[in-house]
Amino acid sequence: MIFHAIGLMSGTSVDGLDIAYASLEKNANGSWNYQILNAETLPYSELWEDKLRNSILLSPEDLLALHSEYGFYLGEKVKRFIEKHSLEKVDLIASHGHTVFHQPQRKFTLQIGDGRAIRIPNQIPVVYDFRSQDVLMGGNGAPLVPIGDELLFPEFDACLNLGGFSNISFKKDGKRIAFDICPVNIVLNKFARELGENFDRNGDFARNGKVNSKIWSSLNSLKFYAENPPKSLGIEWVNQNVLPLLIDEKPENILATFTEHAAFQIAETFNKNHIKRILFTGGGTYNSLLMEKIKSRTTAEIIIPDQKLINYKEALIFALMGVLKFNHEINVLSSATGSPENHSAGIVV
């Protein structure tokens, strides 16, 4: 049976809403075929960017109001997307939501965008809140994408996403393990904004900066990098542990230093785990300086796919996760998140 699903993804870098409409069909061997049929990134208005970026500072009442408001925002964007592309068959909408808090050690994570508000203007089943169940079970609630890497991209040794954070998944001793490697765009974009741009296009600002070796060493000495997976990162960790190290320095030098730091951590992960062939996706793939730095530190083969997959792989995988949940199939791997068992996560409305 072929399912047609819409996946929604809003990343920590707050650069826009990714919408992917895909067909998904299960093979006899358990893997899945996919086709991204239509996809768009809808940039956030300045107002919405501010709302999402500052959501972590809101009072409980205002945060609940934003949870509903953002749900209706998502619902309206999906409705327009369906109308624009004249989509006649949509079995379900799967929404990641936008992460405000992620503190699995305290048993909570929050992705705003109420799924019921998404359903109201569309009258199509919605699957949302994919992370909370895993966190309540004792897992990290992240990364979730490895189930898609396992079922959609088995031909690669590893899959790496370069977004707000870099995360990787690969097979080890017969199990797929996955973890966040380090922050990337969540830091780079912040300092690019200080120079008047939303992101460091091609790493040009970083090219004009100088690496601060003291800061570089301090970054690489952070305790997180010595920890074994499963492990995940959130904006709170960046605010607490990374940003205090990036003071009293010019933005272009911070960008140069942090680009070097991210490249080092990513390449080290490939080298330590003897990974040979890696599929790269996510917005950071367009940062040519970062890619050059990674390639200079590893002999691993880096595969960069077509733009559709670079931009929409995560939205595609959330569409798959929605279909799996809808069919009561496993969509979260315990080997990736650290929860006690594989399970089927998400709320269906």
PDB file of N, CA and C in Angstrom, residues 12 56 102 164-166 180 182-188 190-191 219 222 224-225 232-246 258 261:
ATOM      1  N   THR A  12      15.886  24.225  15.057  1.00  0.00           N
ATOM      2  CA  THR A  12      16.339  25.156  16.089  1.00  0.00           C
ATOM      3  C   THR A  12      16.960  26.416  15.516  1.00  0.00           C
ATOM      4  N   ILE A  56      11.284  30.583  24.730  1.00  0.00           N
ATOM      5  CA  ILE A  56      11.880  30.023  25.943  1.00  0.00           C
ATOM      6  C   ILE A  56      11.755  30.982  27.134  1.00  0.00           C
ATOM      7  N   HIS A 102      14.096  21.258  25.976  1.00  0.00           N
ATOM      8  CA  HIS A 102      14.462  19.845  25.824  1.00  0.00           C
ATOM      9  C   HIS A 102      15.368  19.472  26.996  1.00  0.00           C
ATOM     10  N   GLY A 164      20.755  23.023  13.027  1.00  0.00           N
ATOM     11  CA  GLY A 164      21.073  23.776  14.242  1.00  0.00           C
ATOM     12  C   GLY A 164      22.146  23.041  15.029  1.00  0.00           C
ATOM     13  N   PHE A 165      22.003  21.719  15.077  1.00  0.00           N
ATOM     14  CA  PHE A 165      23.012  20.824  15.658  1.00  0.00           C
ATOM     15  C   PHE A 165      23.392  19.809  14.586  1.00  0.00           C
ATOM     16  N   SER A 166      24.576  19.229  14.703  1.00  0.00           N
ATOM     17  CA  SER A 166      24.915  18.121  13.811  1.00  0.00           C
ATOM     18  C   SER A 166      24.597  16.829  14.543  1.00  0.00           C
ATOM     19  N   ASP A 180      23.699  13.446  18.933  1.00  0.00           N
ATOM     20  CA  ASP A 180      24.105  14.781  18.513  1.00  0.00           C
ATOM     21  C   ASP A 180      25.616  14.882  18.664  1.00  0.00           C
ATOM     22  N   CYS A 182      27.556  18.010  17.841  1.00  0.00           N
ATOM     23  CA  CYS A 182      27.894  19.340  18.360  1.00  0.00           C
ATOM     24  C   CYS A 182      26.907  20.365  17.805  1.00  0.00           C
ATOM     25  N   PRO A 183      26.848  21.547  18.398  1.00  0.00           N
ATOM     26  CA  PRO A 183      26.049  22.616  17.791  1.00  0.00           C
ATOM     27  C   PRO A 183      26.710  23.052  16.483  1.00  0.00           C
ATOM     28  N   VAL A 184      25.885  23.525  15.551  1.00  0.00           N
ATOM     29  CA  VAL A 184      26.433  24.084  14.307  1.00  0.00           C
ATOM     30  C   VAL A 184      25.727  25.414  14.025  1.00  0.00           C
ATOM     31  N   ASN A 185      24.638  25.369  13.262  1.00  0.00           N
ATOM     32  CA  ASN A 185      24.008  26.616  12.823  1.00  0.00           C
ATOM     33  C   ASN A 185      23.381  27.423  13.947  1.00  0.00           C
ATOM     34  N   ILE A 186      23.031  26.768  15.036  1.00  0.00           N
ATOM     35  CA  ILE A 186      22.433  27.513  16.144  1.00  0.00           C
ATOM     36  C   ILE A 186      23.424  28.545  16.692  1.00  0.00           C
ATOM     37  N   VAL A 187      24.723  28.235  16.597  1.00  0.00           N
ATOM     38  CA  VAL A 187      25.763  29.178  17.023  1.00  0.00           C
ATOM     39  C   VAL A 187      26.202  30.062  15.851  1.00  0.00           C
ATOM     40  N   LEU A 188      26.474  29.453  14.696  1.00  0.00           N
ATOM     41  CA  LEU A 188      26.962  30.225  13.549  1.00  0.00           C
ATOM     42  C   LEU A 188      25.964  31.313  13.139  1.00  0.00           C
ATOM     43  N   LYS A 190      23.755  32.823  14.977  1.00  0.00           N
ATOM     44  CA  LYS A 190      23.686  33.883  15.994  1.00  0.00           C
ATOM     45  C   LYS A 190      24.749  34.957  15.730  1.00  0.00           C
ATOM     46  N   PHE A 191      25.962  34.526  15.430  1.00  0.00           N
ATOM     47  CA  PHE A 191      27.047  35.499  15.233  1.00  0.00           C
ATOM     48  C   PHE A 191      27.027  36.094  13.823  1.00  0.00           C
ATOM     49  N   LEU A 219      36.356  24.907  23.836  1.00  0.00           N
ATOM     50  CA  LEU A 219      35.173  24.267  23.249  1.00  0.00           C
ATOM     51  C   LEU A 219      35.355  22.755  23.171  1.00  0.00           C
ATOM     52  N   LEU A 222      34.809  20.605  26.362  1.00  0.00           N
ATOM     53  CA  LEU A 222      33.499  20.481  27.015  1.00  0.00           C
ATOM     54  C   LEU A 222      33.190  19.015  27.306  1.00  0.00           C
ATOM     55  N   PHE A 224      30.607  17.198  27.383  1.00  0.00           N
ATOM     56  CA  PHE A 224      29.678  16.469  26.511  1.00  0.00           C
ATOM     57  C   PHE A 224      30.416  15.613  25.481  1.00  0.00           C
ATOM     58  N   TYR A 225      31.533  16.134  24.949  1.00  0.00           N
ATOM     59  CA  TYR A 225      32.215  15.435  23.858  1.00  0.00           C
ATOM     60  C   TYR A 225      32.886  14.135  24.311  1.00  0.00           C
ATOM     61  N   SER A 232      22.130  13.856  23.651  1.00  0.00           N
ATOM     62  CA  SER A 232      21.521  14.860  22.780  1.00  0.00           C
ATOM     63  C   SER A 232      21.739  16.244  23.363  1.00  0.00           C
ATOM     64  N   LEU A 233      21.595  17.242  22.503  1.00  0.00           N
ATOM     65  CA  LEU A 233      21.842  18.631  22.883  1.00  0.00           C
ATOM     66  C   LEU A 233      20.584  19.468  22.696  1.00  0.00           C
ATOM     67  N   GLY A 234      20.502  20.559  23.448  1.00  0.00           N
ATOM     68  CA  GLY A 234      19.408  21.512  23.300  1.00  0.00           C
ATOM     69  C   GLY A 234      19.955  22.918  23.435  1.00  0.00           C
ATOM     70  N   ILE A 235      19.095  23.888  23.166  1.00  0.00           N
ATOM     71  CA  ILE A 235      19.528  25.278  23.217  1.00  0.00           C
ATOM     72  C   ILE A 235      19.966  25.675  24.625  1.00  0.00           C
ATOM     73  N   GLU A 236      19.333  25.060  25.652  1.00  0.00           N
ATOM     74  CA  GLU A 236      19.725  25.382  27.024  1.00  0.00           C
ATOM     75  C   GLU A 236      21.193  25.042  27.261  1.00  0.00           C
ATOM     76  N   TRP A 237      21.634  23.892  26.699  1.00  0.00           N
ATOM     77  CA  TRP A 237      23.032  23.469  26.867  1.00  0.00           C
ATOM     78  C   TRP A 237      23.967  24.478  26.187  1.00  0.00           C
ATOM     79  N   VAL A 238      23.571  24.945  25.013  1.00  0.00           N
ATOM     80  CA  VAL A 238      24.381  25.939  24.293  1.00  0.00           C
ATOM     81  C   VAL A 238      24.485  27.219  25.119  1.00  0.00           C
ATOM     82  N   ASN A 239      23.348  27.678  25.627  1.00  0.00           N
ATOM     83  CA  ASN A 239      23.333  28.919  26.420  1.00  0.00           C
ATOM     84  C   ASN A 239      24.210  28.807  27.668  1.00  0.00           C
ATOM     85  N   GLN A 240      24.203  27.620  28.275  1.00  0.00           N
ATOM     86  CA  GLN A 240      24.937  27.412  29.533  1.00  0.00           C
ATOM     87  C   GLN A 240      26.418  27.151  29.324  1.00  0.00           C
ATOM     88  N   ASN A 241      26.739  26.375  28.289  1.00  0.00           N
ATOM     89  CA  ASN A 241      28.101  25.858  28.158  1.00  0.00           C
ATOM     90  C   ASN A 241      28.929  26.458  27.033  1.00  0.00           C
ATOM     91  N   VAL A 242      28.275  26.866  25.955  1.00  0.00           N
ATOM     92  CA  VAL A 242      29.020  27.340  24.781  1.00  0.00           C
ATOM     93  C   VAL A 242      29.138  28.857  24.743  1.00  0.00           C
ATOM     94  N   LEU A 243      28.011  29.539  24.834  1.00  0.00           N
ATOM     95  CA  LEU A 243      28.036  30.996  24.672  1.00  0.00           C
ATOM     96  C   LEU A 243      28.944  31.703  25.678  1.00  0.00           C
ATOM     97  N   PRO A 244      29.039  31.241  26.942  1.00  0.00           N
ATOM     98  CA  PRO A 244      29.965  31.903  27.870  1.00  0.00           C
ATOM     99  C   PRO A 244      31.432  31.846  27.435  1.00  0.00           C
ATOM    100  N   LEU A 245      31.764  30.887  26.554  1.00  0.00           N
ATOM    101  CA  LEU A 245      33.149  30.785  26.065  1.00  0.00           C
ATOM    102  C   LEU A 245      33.419  31.727  24.893  1.00  0.00           C
ATOM    103  N   LEU A 246      32.341  32.293  24.328  1.00  0.00           N
ATOM    104  CA  LEU A 246      32.473  33.071  23.091  1.00  0.00           C
ATOM    105  C   LEU A 246      32.320  34.570  23.343  1.00  0.00           C
ATOM    106  N   PHE A 258      34.422  28.704  15.618  1.00  0.00           N
ATOM    107  CA  PHE A 258      33.371  27.698  15.818  1.00  0.00           C
ATOM    108  C   PHE A 258      33.220  26.791  14.602  1.00  0.00           C
ATOM    109  N   HIS A 261      35.854  24.313  15.046  1.00  0.00           N
ATOM    110  CA  HIS A 261      35.459  23.411  16.139  1.00  0.00           C
ATOM    111  C   HIS A 261      34.456  22.365  15.644  1.00  0.00           C
TER     112      HIS A 261
END
